[in-house]
Short mmCIF file of C-alpha atoms and ligand atoms in Angstrom, two decimals:
data_model
loop_
_atom_site.label_atom_id
_atom_site.label_comp_id
_atom_site.label_asym_id
_atom_site.label_seq_id
_atom_site.Cartn_x
_atom_site.Cartn_y
_atom_site.Cartn_z
CA MET E 1 -29.36 -220.60 -36.39
CA TYR E 2 -31.04 -222.30 -33.47
CA SER E 3 -30.06 -223.05 -29.91
CA ALA E 4 -31.58 -223.33 -26.46
CA VAL E 5 -30.77 -223.73 -22.78
CA GLN E 6 -32.94 -225.49 -20.21
CA PRO E 7 -34.15 -223.39 -17.26
CA SER E 8 -33.38 -226.31 -14.97
CA GLY E 9 -30.63 -224.89 -12.82
CA ASN E 10 -28.43 -221.91 -12.34
CA LEU E 11 -26.18 -221.05 -15.25
CA THR E 12 -22.50 -221.85 -14.93
CA ILE E 13 -19.52 -220.05 -16.43
CA GLY E 14 -19.44 -222.98 -18.88
CA ASN E 15 -22.92 -222.11 -20.17
CA TYR E 16 -21.63 -218.58 -20.68
CA THR E 17 -18.35 -219.28 -22.50
CA GLY E 18 -19.62 -222.39 -24.28
CA SER E 19 -23.04 -221.16 -25.39
CA ILE E 20 -24.54 -217.78 -24.73
CA ARG E 21 -21.44 -215.68 -25.34
CA ASN E 22 -20.96 -217.28 -28.74
CA TRP E 23 -24.56 -216.66 -29.69
CA VAL E 24 -23.96 -212.97 -29.12
CA ALA E 25 -21.21 -213.06 -31.72
CA PHE E 26 -23.50 -214.82 -34.21
CA GLN E 27 -26.59 -212.66 -33.89
CA ASN E 28 -25.32 -210.07 -36.38
CA ASP E 29 -24.67 -212.58 -39.12
CA TYR E 30 -27.48 -215.12 -38.82
CA ASP E 31 -31.22 -215.23 -38.49
CA CYS E 32 -31.25 -216.54 -34.92
CA TYR E 33 -33.77 -218.26 -32.69
CA PHE E 34 -32.73 -218.79 -29.10
CA ALA E 35 -35.14 -220.57 -26.80
CA ILE E 36 -35.65 -221.34 -23.16
CA ALA E 37 -36.29 -225.06 -23.26
CA ASN E 38 -38.79 -225.46 -20.42
CA MET E 39 -40.48 -228.43 -22.12
CA HIS E 40 -37.18 -230.27 -22.02
CA ALA E 41 -36.73 -229.27 -18.39
CA ILE E 42 -39.80 -231.15 -17.13
CA THR E 43 -38.35 -234.49 -18.24
CA VAL E 44 -36.72 -234.44 -14.82
CA ARG E 45 -38.75 -233.34 -11.80
CA GLN E 46 -39.05 -229.58 -11.39
CA GLU E 47 -40.68 -227.53 -8.70
CA PRO E 48 -43.30 -225.49 -10.64
CA ALA E 49 -42.75 -222.10 -8.97
CA GLN E 50 -39.02 -222.51 -9.38
CA LEU E 51 -39.33 -223.53 -13.03
CA ARG E 52 -41.36 -220.39 -13.69
CA SER E 53 -38.93 -218.05 -11.95
CA ARG E 54 -35.91 -219.71 -13.54
CA THR E 55 -37.46 -219.17 -16.95
CA LEU E 56 -37.50 -215.42 -16.40
CA GLU E 57 -34.06 -215.44 -14.79
CA LEU E 58 -32.63 -217.24 -17.80
CA ALA E 59 -34.25 -214.76 -20.18
CA ALA E 60 -32.65 -211.94 -18.18
CA TRP E 61 -29.25 -213.65 -18.40
CA TYR E 62 -29.63 -213.98 -22.18
CA LEU E 63 -30.18 -210.25 -22.45
CA ALA E 64 -27.54 -209.32 -19.88
CA CYS E 65 -24.96 -211.38 -21.76
CA GLY E 66 -25.64 -209.27 -24.82
CA LEU E 67 -28.35 -210.97 -26.85
CA ASP E 68 -30.33 -208.32 -28.64
CA ALA E 69 -34.04 -209.00 -29.01
CA ASP E 70 -34.11 -206.93 -32.19
CA LYS E 71 -31.56 -209.23 -33.81
CA CYS E 72 -32.83 -212.60 -32.66
CA ALA E 73 -36.02 -214.23 -31.47
CA LEU E 74 -35.77 -214.95 -27.74
CA TYR E 75 -38.67 -217.04 -26.59
CA VAL E 76 -40.00 -219.67 -24.23
CA GLN E 77 -40.46 -223.05 -25.90
CA SER E 78 -43.87 -223.87 -24.34
CA GLN E 79 -45.32 -220.66 -25.77
CA VAL E 80 -44.98 -222.02 -29.28
CA PRO E 81 -47.27 -225.06 -29.53
CA GLN E 82 -45.73 -226.30 -32.78
CA HIS E 83 -42.80 -227.77 -30.83
CA ALA E 84 -45.09 -230.37 -29.27
CA GLU E 85 -47.05 -230.82 -32.49
CA LEU E 86 -44.05 -231.50 -34.67
CA THR E 87 -42.60 -233.80 -32.03
CA TRP E 88 -45.66 -236.00 -32.38
CA VAL E 89 -45.19 -236.33 -36.14
CA LEU E 90 -41.47 -236.98 -35.81
CA ASN E 91 -42.13 -239.61 -33.13
CA SER E 92 -43.58 -241.83 -35.82
CA LEU E 93 -40.34 -241.58 -37.77
CA THR E 94 -38.10 -242.36 -34.82
CA TYR E 95 -37.27 -245.83 -33.57
CA VAL E 96 -37.41 -246.82 -29.93
CA GLY E 97 -34.07 -248.58 -30.28
CA GLU E 98 -32.21 -245.51 -31.44
CA MET E 99 -33.58 -243.45 -28.54
CA GLN E 100 -32.57 -246.16 -26.05
CA ARG E 101 -29.04 -245.98 -27.37
CA MET E 102 -28.62 -242.22 -26.82
CA THR E 103 -25.78 -241.51 -24.40
CA GLN E 104 -27.57 -238.82 -22.44
CA PHE E 105 -30.70 -240.97 -22.09
CA LYS E 106 -28.63 -243.78 -20.62
CA ASP E 107 -26.87 -241.38 -18.24
CA LYS E 108 -30.13 -239.86 -17.09
CA CYS E 109 -31.71 -243.29 -16.56
CA ALA E 110 -28.82 -244.09 -14.27
CA ARG E 111 -29.12 -240.79 -12.39
CA HIS E 112 -32.93 -240.71 -12.16
CA ALA E 113 -33.69 -244.42 -11.88
CA ASP E 114 -36.97 -243.66 -10.09
CA ASN E 115 -38.24 -241.46 -12.92
CA ILE E 116 -37.48 -242.98 -16.32
CA ASN E 117 -40.41 -241.37 -18.08
CA MET E 118 -41.45 -241.20 -21.74
CA GLY E 119 -40.41 -237.54 -21.95
CA LEU E 120 -36.86 -238.43 -21.03
CA MET E 121 -36.72 -240.91 -23.87
CA ASP E 122 -38.43 -238.52 -26.27
CA TYR E 123 -36.12 -235.65 -25.37
CA PRO E 124 -34.05 -235.92 -28.58
CA VAL E 125 -37.18 -235.90 -30.76
CA LEU E 126 -38.43 -232.71 -29.09
CA MET E 127 -34.99 -231.24 -29.67
CA ALA E 128 -35.13 -232.29 -33.33
CA ALA E 129 -38.52 -230.57 -33.60
CA ASP E 130 -37.04 -227.39 -32.08
CA ILE E 131 -34.30 -227.25 -34.66
CA LEU E 132 -36.25 -228.42 -37.72
CA LEU E 133 -39.23 -226.09 -37.20
CA TYR E 134 -37.02 -223.09 -37.93
CA LEU E 135 -35.17 -224.76 -40.81
CA ALA E 136 -31.93 -224.08 -38.99
CA ASP E 137 -28.62 -224.65 -40.77
CA TYR E 138 -26.47 -224.26 -37.67
CA VAL E 139 -26.93 -225.32 -34.10
CA PRO E 140 -24.23 -224.01 -31.75
CA VAL E 141 -23.99 -226.44 -28.84
CA GLY E 142 -21.51 -227.95 -26.43
CA VAL E 143 -19.95 -231.31 -27.33
CA ASP E 144 -22.37 -233.12 -25.03
CA GLN E 145 -25.26 -232.15 -27.33
CA LYS E 146 -23.61 -233.23 -30.57
CA GLN E 147 -25.32 -236.62 -30.65
CA HIS E 148 -28.71 -234.94 -30.30
CA VAL E 149 -28.06 -232.72 -33.31
CA GLU E 150 -26.92 -235.76 -35.26
CA ILE E 151 -30.17 -237.57 -34.55
CA ALA E 152 -32.04 -234.44 -35.65
CA ARG E 153 -30.18 -234.69 -38.96
CA ASP E 154 -31.13 -238.35 -39.32
CA ILE E 155 -34.78 -237.62 -38.60
CA ALA E 156 -34.81 -234.71 -41.06
CA LEU E 157 -33.30 -236.85 -43.80
CA ARG E 158 -35.75 -239.63 -43.08
CA PHE E 159 -38.69 -237.23 -43.35
CA ASN E 160 -37.35 -235.68 -46.56
CA ASN E 161 -36.83 -239.09 -48.11
CA ARG E 162 -40.24 -240.35 -47.20
CA TYR E 163 -42.32 -237.24 -47.97
CA SER E 164 -40.13 -235.06 -50.25
CA GLU E 165 -37.71 -232.23 -49.46
CA THR E 166 -39.02 -230.30 -46.43
CA PHE E 167 -36.41 -229.78 -43.75
CA ARG E 168 -32.94 -228.36 -43.96
CA ILE E 169 -30.25 -230.64 -42.60
CA PRO E 170 -28.79 -228.92 -39.52
CA GLU E 171 -25.14 -228.93 -38.58
CA PRO E 172 -23.84 -228.83 -35.03
CA LEU E 173 -21.44 -225.96 -34.45
CA ILE E 174 -19.03 -226.97 -31.72
CA LEU E 175 -16.89 -224.05 -30.72
CA LYS E 176 -13.40 -224.62 -29.41
CA THR E 177 -12.78 -221.74 -27.04
CA GLY E 178 -14.45 -222.24 -23.73
CA ALA E 179 -16.46 -225.16 -25.15
CA LYS E 180 -15.63 -227.41 -22.27
CA ILE E 181 -14.96 -226.10 -18.82
CA MET E 182 -14.17 -228.85 -16.36
CA SER E 183 -15.04 -229.23 -12.69
CA LEU E 184 -12.75 -227.29 -10.35
CA GLN E 185 -12.74 -230.26 -7.97
CA ASP E 186 -12.35 -233.08 -10.49
CA PRO E 187 -10.92 -231.73 -13.75
CA SER E 188 -11.59 -235.01 -15.54
CA LYS E 189 -15.35 -234.26 -15.34
CA LYS E 190 -17.32 -231.53 -17.08
CA MET E 191 -18.30 -228.60 -14.82
CA SER E 192 -21.93 -229.30 -14.02
CA LYS E 193 -24.57 -227.19 -12.33
CA SER E 194 -25.88 -230.31 -10.62
CA ASP E 195 -22.54 -231.26 -9.02
CA GLU E 196 -22.91 -232.17 -5.35
CA ASN E 197 -19.73 -230.38 -4.39
CA PRO E 198 -20.52 -226.63 -4.41
CA ASN E 199 -16.86 -225.79 -5.01
CA ALA E 200 -16.78 -227.73 -8.28
CA CYS E 201 -18.87 -225.28 -10.19
CA VAL E 202 -18.84 -221.50 -10.66
CA PHE E 203 -22.23 -219.96 -11.28
CA LEU E 204 -22.85 -216.84 -13.32
CA ALA E 205 -24.64 -215.45 -10.25
CA ASP E 206 -21.77 -216.10 -7.78
CA ASP E 207 -20.51 -212.97 -6.06
CA ARG E 208 -16.90 -211.88 -6.30
CA ASP E 209 -15.73 -213.46 -3.04
CA THR E 210 -17.39 -216.76 -3.85
CA VAL E 211 -15.83 -216.86 -7.32
CA ILE E 212 -12.35 -216.17 -5.98
CA ARG E 213 -12.76 -218.65 -3.11
CA LYS E 214 -13.85 -221.42 -5.50
CA PHE E 215 -10.86 -220.82 -7.74
CA ARG E 216 -8.50 -220.72 -4.77
CA ARG E 217 -9.79 -224.17 -3.76
CA ALA E 218 -9.47 -225.61 -7.27
CA VAL E 219 -7.67 -228.94 -7.48
CA THR E 220 -4.27 -228.74 -9.19
CA ASP E 221 -1.23 -231.02 -8.94
CA SER E 222 2.00 -231.35 -7.00
CA ASP E 223 4.13 -229.75 -9.69
CA ASN E 224 4.64 -225.98 -9.74
CA ARG E 225 4.57 -224.91 -13.38
CA VAL E 226 1.62 -223.14 -14.94
CA VAL E 227 1.68 -224.90 -18.31
CA PHE E 228 -0.98 -226.49 -20.47
CA SER E 229 -0.58 -230.24 -20.84
CA GLU E 230 -2.64 -233.39 -20.79
CA GLU E 231 -1.10 -234.62 -17.56
CA LYS E 232 -1.97 -231.35 -15.82
CA GLN E 233 -5.76 -231.38 -16.14
CA GLY E 234 -6.44 -228.99 -13.27
CA ILE E 235 -3.94 -226.35 -14.36
CA SER E 236 -4.91 -226.75 -18.02
CA ASN E 237 -8.56 -226.20 -17.13
CA LEU E 238 -7.70 -223.04 -15.20
CA LEU E 239 -5.57 -221.79 -18.08
CA GLY E 240 -8.48 -222.46 -20.44
CA ILE E 241 -10.88 -220.56 -18.19
CA TYR E 242 -8.43 -217.67 -17.87
CA ALA E 243 -7.94 -217.55 -21.65
CA ALA E 244 -11.70 -217.62 -22.28
CA PHE E 245 -12.35 -214.80 -19.81
CA ALA E 246 -9.32 -212.63 -20.53
CA GLY E 247 -9.86 -213.00 -24.28
CA VAL E 248 -6.35 -214.33 -24.97
CA GLY E 249 -4.91 -217.55 -26.37
CA ILE E 250 -3.57 -220.37 -24.18
CA GLU E 251 0.04 -219.56 -25.07
CA GLU E 252 -0.33 -215.97 -24.03
CA ALA E 253 -1.97 -217.11 -20.80
CA GLU E 254 1.00 -219.41 -20.13
CA LYS E 255 3.40 -216.54 -20.71
CA THR E 256 1.48 -214.30 -18.33
CA PHE E 257 1.87 -216.86 -15.54
CA ALA E 258 5.35 -218.16 -16.27
CA GLY E 259 7.16 -218.47 -12.95
CA VAL E 260 4.07 -217.54 -10.94
CA GLY E 261 3.07 -219.85 -8.05
CA TYR E 262 -0.19 -221.81 -8.06
CA GLY E 263 -1.79 -219.75 -5.27
CA GLU E 264 -1.23 -216.47 -7.04
CA PHE E 265 -2.29 -217.96 -10.38
CA LYS E 266 -5.57 -219.29 -8.99
CA THR E 267 -6.40 -215.95 -7.39
CA ALA E 268 -5.68 -214.18 -10.67
CA VAL E 269 -7.99 -216.51 -12.60
CA GLY E 270 -10.74 -215.92 -10.02
CA GLU E 271 -10.31 -212.14 -10.22
CA THR E 272 -10.39 -212.18 -14.01
CA VAL E 273 -13.62 -214.20 -14.03
CA ALA E 274 -15.19 -212.02 -11.32
CA ASP E 275 -14.31 -208.84 -13.26
CA VAL E 276 -16.10 -210.13 -16.36
CA LEU E 277 -19.13 -211.31 -14.39
CA ALA E 278 -19.70 -208.14 -12.35
CA PRO E 279 -21.29 -205.94 -15.06
CA ILE E 280 -23.31 -208.87 -16.45
CA GLN E 281 -24.71 -209.63 -12.99
CA ALA E 282 -25.68 -206.00 -12.44
CA GLU E 283 -27.41 -205.90 -15.80
CA GLN E 284 -29.22 -209.20 -15.18
CA LYS E 285 -30.59 -207.86 -11.87
CA ARG E 286 -31.74 -204.67 -13.49
CA ILE E 287 -33.54 -206.50 -16.32
CA LEU E 288 -35.13 -209.04 -13.99
CA ALA E 289 -36.61 -206.23 -11.92
CA ASP E 290 -38.25 -204.77 -15.03
CA LYS E 291 -40.98 -207.40 -15.52
CA ASP E 292 -42.91 -205.43 -18.15
CA TYR E 293 -39.86 -205.11 -20.33
CA LEU E 294 -38.98 -208.78 -19.97
CA ASN E 295 -42.54 -209.96 -20.63
CA GLY E 296 -42.64 -207.74 -23.73
CA ILE E 297 -39.44 -209.23 -25.11
CA LEU E 298 -40.65 -212.79 -24.57
CA LYS E 299 -44.04 -211.99 -26.07
CA SER E 300 -42.61 -210.60 -29.27
CA GLY E 301 -40.03 -213.41 -29.41
CA ALA E 302 -42.81 -216.00 -29.15
CA GLU E 303 -44.82 -214.24 -31.86
CA ARG E 304 -41.87 -214.26 -34.20
CA ALA E 305 -41.10 -217.89 -33.51
CA TYR E 306 -44.77 -218.82 -33.85
CA LYS E 307 -44.96 -217.36 -37.35
CA ALA E 308 -41.97 -219.30 -38.61
CA ALA E 309 -43.02 -222.49 -36.82
CA ARG E 310 -46.58 -222.37 -38.10
CA LYS E 311 -45.38 -222.18 -41.66
CA THR E 312 -43.17 -225.25 -41.32
CA LEU E 313 -45.75 -227.27 -39.40
CA SER E 314 -48.45 -226.55 -41.93
CA LYS E 315 -46.17 -227.85 -44.68
CA VAL E 316 -45.44 -230.96 -42.62
CA TYR E 317 -49.14 -231.59 -41.96
CA ARG E 318 -49.88 -231.30 -45.66
CA LYS E 319 -47.10 -233.72 -46.59
CA VAL E 320 -48.08 -236.37 -44.08
CA GLY E 321 -51.71 -236.14 -45.17
CA PHE E 322 -53.29 -234.40 -42.19
CA PHE E 323 -56.61 -232.79 -43.04
CA GLN E 324 -56.31 -229.03 -42.55
CA GLY E 325 -59.68 -227.81 -43.81
CA ASP E 326 -59.35 -226.14 -47.17
N1 LIG R 401 -30.69 -230.13 -24.85
C1 LIG R 401 -30.02 -228.88 -24.80
C2 LIG R 401 -29.16 -228.83 -23.53
O1 LIG R 401 -29.46 -229.45 -22.57
C3 LIG R 401 -30.96 -227.71 -24.80
C4 LIG R 401 -31.75 -227.67 -26.06
C5 LIG R 401 -33.09 -227.91 -26.20
C6 LIG R 401 -31.25 -227.38 -27.36
N2 LIG R 401 -33.45 -227.76 -27.50
C7 LIG R 401 -32.36 -227.45 -28.23
C8 LIG R 401 -29.97 -227.06 -27.85
C9 LIG R 401 -32.20 -227.24 -29.61
C10 LIG R 401 -29.84 -226.84 -29.23
C11 LIG R 401 -30.94 -226.93 -30.09
O2 LIG R 401 -28.21 -228.12 -23.51
#
């Protein structure tokens, strides 16, 4: 199993419920590689000191959320050179046209019109290299990354057909619960760490008062029933968040708040989220302060990833006809 998060911003509660928390559940049953995708992050401008500190902060969140470095390889992408090396080989099997058609590429071109760089366009190929290096069968991601995993499948099949069976064909694993948390200010949009409105997004690092205040300001509707329905996007989003954090189903969440007013409901959702976050935040702080421990985890994670990656890359080099000495 393979997945990664970019250290390009502060983590949101959506990253937690949609990604990291699920990985924790998988680590007992799969051979897992979880990366910090700093090579992907530089496809949009990053401040170097901030990129470095966010890399460590993200590693500390991984651990604080319950990832166990004995059960999975936690590592920083740029510490394993095979990611860049395999990307180069896969580039020659990938067509410019198909990269130009990728949804996220088009979105990012619109948002960063002054910086449409080659890395941005090559982003999906680097992601394919990530996944294929470890011969991953499953890639747990949010729906927005599904197209990228699909292109990784296409590239893997193309390589296998041209050079003989080499890569496994990965499958995206899109999890339902908590997979898509919407903006608190515009529930038709995904909650995004880069949203301009600070009330739209709840960060994993937000303190209790901030969390509750953001939920109290969440956009709802002019009705007064706490029920899940397509016409009630704001309330449905809050019910989904409550369910994901309280560990209950939507129906049970509806029952809990039957007859309760919106104000009280929103406060309750905020308190539930804040209660879950508090121990994780304390643990993240503690781990982040212990630099030796954190460096040790990332070092052994990179070593483990390196071993697996080197094996795959050497096979790839042999198949494409790269001279490797004897
Ligand atoms: N592109 C992913 C995101 O933005 C992060 C990522 C990089 C990733 N490499 C990956 C996810 C490989 C899954 C597999 O969320």
